mmCIF file of C-alpha atoms in Angstrom:
data_model
loop_
_atom_site.group_PDB
_atom_site.id
_atom_site.type_symbol
_atom_site.label_atom_id
_atom_site.label_comp_id
_atom_site.label_asym_id
_atom_site.label_seq_id
_atom_site.Cartn_x
_atom_site.Cartn_y
_atom_site.Cartn_z
ATOM 1 C CA MET K 1 209.508 198.995 78.558
ATOM 2 C CA ILE K 2 210.381 195.659 75.554
ATOM 3 C CA ASP K 3 213.770 194.495 77.744
ATOM 4 C CA LYS K 4 211.670 194.850 80.387
ATOM 5 C CA LEU K 5 209.376 192.350 79.236
ATOM 6 C CA ARG K 6 212.082 190.117 78.073
ATOM 7 C CA GLU K 7 214.070 190.231 81.323
ATOM 8 C CA LEU K 8 210.588 189.595 83.166
ATOM 9 C CA LEU K 9 210.161 186.601 80.687
ATOM 10 C CA PHE K 10 213.392 185.145 81.004
ATOM 11 C CA LYS K 11 213.208 184.974 84.935
ATOM 12 C CA LEU K 12 210.597 183.066 84.144
ATOM 13 C CA PHE K 13 211.806 180.649 81.321
ATOM 14 C CA LYS K 14 215.689 179.904 80.989
ATOM 15 C CA LYS K 15 216.842 181.508 77.749
ATOM 16 C CA GLU K 16 218.051 178.579 76.621
ATOM 17 C CA SER K 17 214.782 176.219 77.144
ATOM 18 C CA ILE K 18 212.181 175.687 74.431
ATOM 19 C CA ILE K 19 209.930 178.326 75.650
ATOM 20 C CA GLY K 20 213.289 180.842 76.483
ATOM 21 C CA LYS K 21 214.064 180.264 72.948
ATOM 22 C CA LEU K 22 210.931 180.609 71.925
ATOM 23 C CA ILE K 23 210.212 183.934 73.664
ATOM 24 C CA ASP K 24 213.684 185.497 72.451
ATOM 25 C CA LYS K 25 212.248 184.735 68.683
ATOM 26 C CA LEU K 26 209.054 185.826 69.279
ATOM 27 C CA PHE K 27 208.986 188.764 71.822
ATOM 28 C CA THR K 28 211.043 191.413 69.665
ATOM 29 C CA LYS K 29 211.268 194.839 69.989
ATOM 30 C CA GLU K 30 210.159 194.500 66.329
ATOM 31 C CA ILE K 31 207.258 192.323 66.401
ATOM 32 C CA ILE K 32 206.181 193.638 69.814
ATOM 33 C CA THR K 33 205.898 197.493 68.374
ATOM 34 C CA TYR K 34 204.070 195.876 65.272
ATOM 35 C CA ILE K 35 201.364 194.044 67.442
ATOM 36 C CA ILE K 36 201.356 197.291 69.435
ATOM 37 C CA PHE K 37 200.494 199.300 66.295
ATOM 38 C CA GLY K 38 198.397 197.379 64.493
ATOM 39 C CA LEU K 39 196.109 196.953 67.524
ATOM 40 C CA MET K 40 196.289 200.948 67.168
ATOM 41 C CA THR K 41 195.493 200.446 63.928
ATOM 42 C CA THR K 42 192.803 198.152 64.327
ATOM 43 C CA VAL K 43 191.022 200.328 66.765
ATOM 44 C CA VAL K 44 191.814 203.236 64.039
ATOM 45 C CA ASN K 45 189.602 200.918 61.274
ATOM 46 C CA LEU K 46 186.977 199.553 63.394
ATOM 47 C CA ILE K 47 186.638 203.090 65.103
ATOM 48 C CA THR K 48 186.329 204.411 61.385
ATOM 49 C CA PHE K 49 183.727 201.510 60.529
ATOM 50 C CA TYR K 50 181.391 201.991 63.354
ATOM 51 C CA LEU K 51 181.109 205.512 62.654
ATOM 52 C CA PHE K 52 180.689 205.345 58.890
ATOM 53 C CA SER K 53 178.609 203.029 59.473
ATOM 54 C CA ARG K 54 175.825 204.446 61.932
ATOM 55 C CA LEU K 55 176.442 207.161 59.625
ATOM 56 C CA PHE K 56 175.022 205.684 56.525
ATOM 57 C CA ILE K 57 172.574 203.658 58.231
ATOM 58 C CA SER K 58 171.355 207.414 59.644
ATOM 59 C CA ILE K 59 171.625 208.740 56.186
ATOM 60 C CA GLY K 60 169.900 205.758 54.753
ATOM 61 C CA TRP K 61 172.390 205.313 52.293
ATOM 62 C CA ASP K 62 172.321 201.579 50.873
ATOM 63 C CA GLY K 63 175.558 201.541 49.437
ATOM 64 C CA VAL K 64 177.431 201.934 46.128
ATOM 65 C CA PHE K 65 177.051 198.517 44.878
ATOM 66 C CA ASN K 66 173.103 199.008 45.478
ATOM 67 C CA LYS K 67 173.706 202.001 43.808
ATOM 68 C CA ILE K 68 175.660 199.822 40.370
ATOM 69 C CA ILE K 69 174.097 196.513 40.490
ATOM 70 C CA PRO K 70 171.131 196.077 37.750
ATOM 71 C CA GLU K 71 167.720 195.553 39.749
ATOM 72 C CA ASN K 72 166.889 192.274 38.532
ATOM 73 C CA THR K 73 169.666 190.036 38.564
ATOM 74 C CA ARG K 74 170.591 187.387 41.362
ATOM 75 C CA LEU K 75 173.548 189.320 42.771
ATOM 76 C CA TYR K 76 170.872 192.326 43.367
ATOM 77 C CA GLU K 77 168.439 190.019 45.918
ATOM 78 C CA ILE K 78 171.505 188.952 47.404
ATOM 79 C CA LEU K 79 172.698 192.287 48.251
ATOM 80 C CA SER K 80 169.110 193.441 48.729
ATOM 81 C CA GLY K 81 169.852 193.609 52.368
ATOM 82 C CA GLY K 82 172.236 196.919 51.534
ATOM 83 C CA THR K 83 176.120 197.027 51.362
ATOM 84 C CA ASP K 84 176.679 200.178 53.262
ATOM 85 C CA TYR K 85 179.197 198.000 55.485
ATOM 86 C CA LEU K 86 181.288 197.506 52.240
ATOM 87 C CA ASP K 87 181.431 201.218 51.867
ATOM 88 C CA ALA K 88 181.899 202.018 55.794
ATOM 89 C CA ASN K 89 185.091 199.045 55.474
ATOM 90 C CA PHE K 90 186.547 200.745 52.715
ATOM 91 C CA ILE K 91 186.995 204.249 54.212
ATOM 92 C CA ALA K 92 188.126 202.257 57.526
ATOM 93 C CA TRP K 93 190.715 200.692 55.181
ATOM 94 C CA ILE K 94 192.043 203.996 53.532
ATOM 95 C CA THR K 95 192.427 205.612 56.901
ATOM 96 C CA ALA K 96 194.001 202.731 58.252
ATOM 97 C CA VAL K 97 196.446 202.326 55.825
ATOM 98 C CA LEU K 98 197.628 205.909 55.803
ATOM 99 C CA PHE K 99 198.104 205.151 59.780
ATOM 100 C CA SER K 100 199.544 202.182 59.526
ATOM 101 C CA PHE K 101 202.052 203.256 56.988
ATOM 102 C CA VAL K 102 203.668 205.953 58.987
ATOM 103 C CA THR K 103 203.794 203.974 62.304
ATOM 104 C CA ASN K 104 205.036 200.845 60.445
ATOM 105 C CA LYS K 105 207.858 203.132 58.572
ATOM 106 C CA ILE K 106 209.016 205.046 61.566
ATOM 107 C CA TRP K 107 208.397 202.105 64.895
ATOM 108 C CA VAL K 108 207.979 199.452 63.687
ATOM 109 C CA PHE K 109 210.821 198.785 60.650
ATOM 110 C CA GLU K 110 212.620 201.578 61.756
ATOM 111 C CA SER K 111 213.156 203.164 58.109
ATOM 112 C CA LYS K 112 214.868 206.396 58.502
ATOM 113 C CA SER K 113 214.834 207.492 54.743
ATOM 114 C CA TRP K 114 212.441 209.994 53.947
ATOM 115 C CA LYS K 115 214.545 210.018 50.457
ATOM 116 C CA PRO K 116 211.532 210.852 47.505
ATOM 117 C CA SER K 117 212.529 207.565 45.916
ATOM 118 C CA LEU K 118 213.028 205.398 48.844
ATOM 119 C CA ALA K 119 209.404 206.574 50.586
ATOM 120 C CA PHE K 120 208.091 206.135 47.509
ATOM 121 C CA LYS K 121 208.896 202.653 46.834
ATOM 122 C CA GLU K 122 208.003 201.679 50.418
ATOM 123 C CA PHE K 123 204.433 203.725 50.314
ATOM 124 C CA THR K 124 203.989 201.897 46.522
ATOM 125 C CA GLY K 125 205.187 198.471 47.933
ATOM 126 C CA PHE K 126 203.150 199.564 51.469
ATOM 127 C CA MET K 127 199.722 200.138 49.463
ATOM 128 C CA SER K 128 200.253 197.125 46.523
ATOM 129 C CA ALA K 129 199.922 195.282 49.806
ATOM 130 C CA ARG K 130 197.177 196.670 51.944
ATOM 131 C CA ILE K 131 195.277 196.404 48.060
ATOM 132 C CA PHE K 132 195.868 192.533 48.359
ATOM 133 C CA SER K 133 195.246 192.491 51.999
ATOM 134 C CA PHE K 134 191.707 194.434 51.223
ATOM 135 C CA ILE K 135 190.928 192.587 48.530
ATOM 136 C CA ILE K 136 191.121 189.790 51.064
ATOM 137 C CA GLU K 137 189.464 191.419 53.714
ATOM 138 C CA THR K 138 186.751 192.255 51.697
ATOM 139 C CA ALA K 139 185.511 189.120 50.257
ATOM 140 C CA ILE K 140 185.861 187.586 53.958
ATOM 141 C CA MET K 141 183.663 190.008 54.908
ATOM 142 C CA PHE K 142 181.034 189.792 52.617
ATOM 143 C CA VAL K 143 180.788 185.499 53.161
ATOM 144 C CA MET K 144 180.595 185.850 56.571
ATOM 145 C CA VAL K 145 178.415 189.299 56.415
ATOM 146 C CA THR K 146 175.867 188.928 53.449
ATOM 147 C CA LEU K 147 176.269 185.020 52.793
ATOM 148 C CA LEU K 148 177.030 183.538 56.175
ATOM 149 C CA SER K 149 174.768 186.433 58.151
ATOM 150 C CA SER K 150 177.263 187.008 60.516
ATOM 151 C CA ASN K 151 177.350 190.063 62.965
ATOM 152 C CA LYS K 152 179.449 193.028 61.069
ATOM 153 C CA LEU K 153 181.422 193.989 63.762
ATOM 154 C CA LEU K 154 182.626 190.071 65.068
ATOM 155 C CA ALA K 155 183.078 189.361 61.385
ATOM 156 C CA LYS K 156 184.897 192.890 60.971
ATOM 157 C CA VAL K 157 187.462 191.595 64.134
ATOM 158 C CA VAL K 158 188.184 188.080 62.743
ATOM 159 C CA VAL K 159 189.024 189.704 59.290
ATOM 160 C CA GLY K 160 191.383 192.162 61.337
ATOM 161 C CA VAL K 161 193.304 189.294 63.210
ATOM 162 C CA ILE K 162 194.446 187.176 59.901
ATOM 163 C CA VAL K 163 194.505 190.707 57.820
ATOM 164 C CA ILE K 164 197.145 191.875 60.608
ATOM 165 C CA VAL K 165 199.322 188.173 59.760
ATOM 166 C CA ILE K 166 199.511 188.955 55.843
ATOM 167 C CA ASN K 167 200.273 192.041 56.159
ATOM 168 C CA TYR K 168 203.405 191.909 58.579
ATOM 169 C CA ILE K 169 204.809 189.405 56.428
ATOM 170 C CA PHE K 170 205.003 191.574 53.451
ATOM 171 C CA SER K 171 206.563 194.888 55.189
ATOM 172 C CA LYS K 172 209.002 192.405 56.419
ATOM 173 C CA LEU K 173 209.940 190.516 54.059
ATOM 174 C CA PHE K 174 209.455 193.254 50.826
ATOM 175 C CA ILE K 175 208.408 196.713 51.548
ATOM 176 C CA PHE K 176 210.696 197.492 54.842
ATOM 177 C CA LYS K 177 213.922 195.922 54.020
ATOM 178 C CA ARG K 178 216.890 196.732 56.458
ATOM 179 C CA ASN K 179 219.144 197.799 54.141
ATOM 180 C CA ASN K 180 216.951 200.343 53.370
ATOM 181 C CA ASN K 181 217.376 201.532 56.980
ATOM 182 C CA SER K 182 220.964 202.480 56.507
ATOM 183 C CA GLU K 183 219.969 205.252 53.817
ATOM 184 C CA ALA K 184 220.564 209.466 54.443
ATOM 185 C CA LYS K 185 217.240 211.435 55.750
#
């Protein structure tokens, strides 16, 4: 399917042209599968976020931060609208990261080895990079929703695009290196 897409694009633009060269660089199997699985991961993340947001609202959960911040502080006052969305975001993140690790390892970066030492190294590197992007995601969500009064779901979508780019860079350069793919299962 990816080859057919590239073939179609090269019929429209000569491979030697500037646009053709750009297509050749951007429409690789790896990037296209990353985008597809990135979108699927985003859908998993959004659905999980939505379901837990609705659940927390239905049970009257204000969020873990409202439970641990002292009541007579400015931070408590800022968070008085509830931080349930941050809790829902955390659960959505865990679900999406596990889904993403498996799909990235197997189909995007084609790291074939499940040798325990390599799989552990990839998983810990993946989790470290995702923790970093989660901190960025949570900070931007907090700014957009709590400080700028943005719609929670809109903020989640905007942040999702930023996180996809950050995560691809980390996965490509540091986690699923090509030399890992040659190791035996």
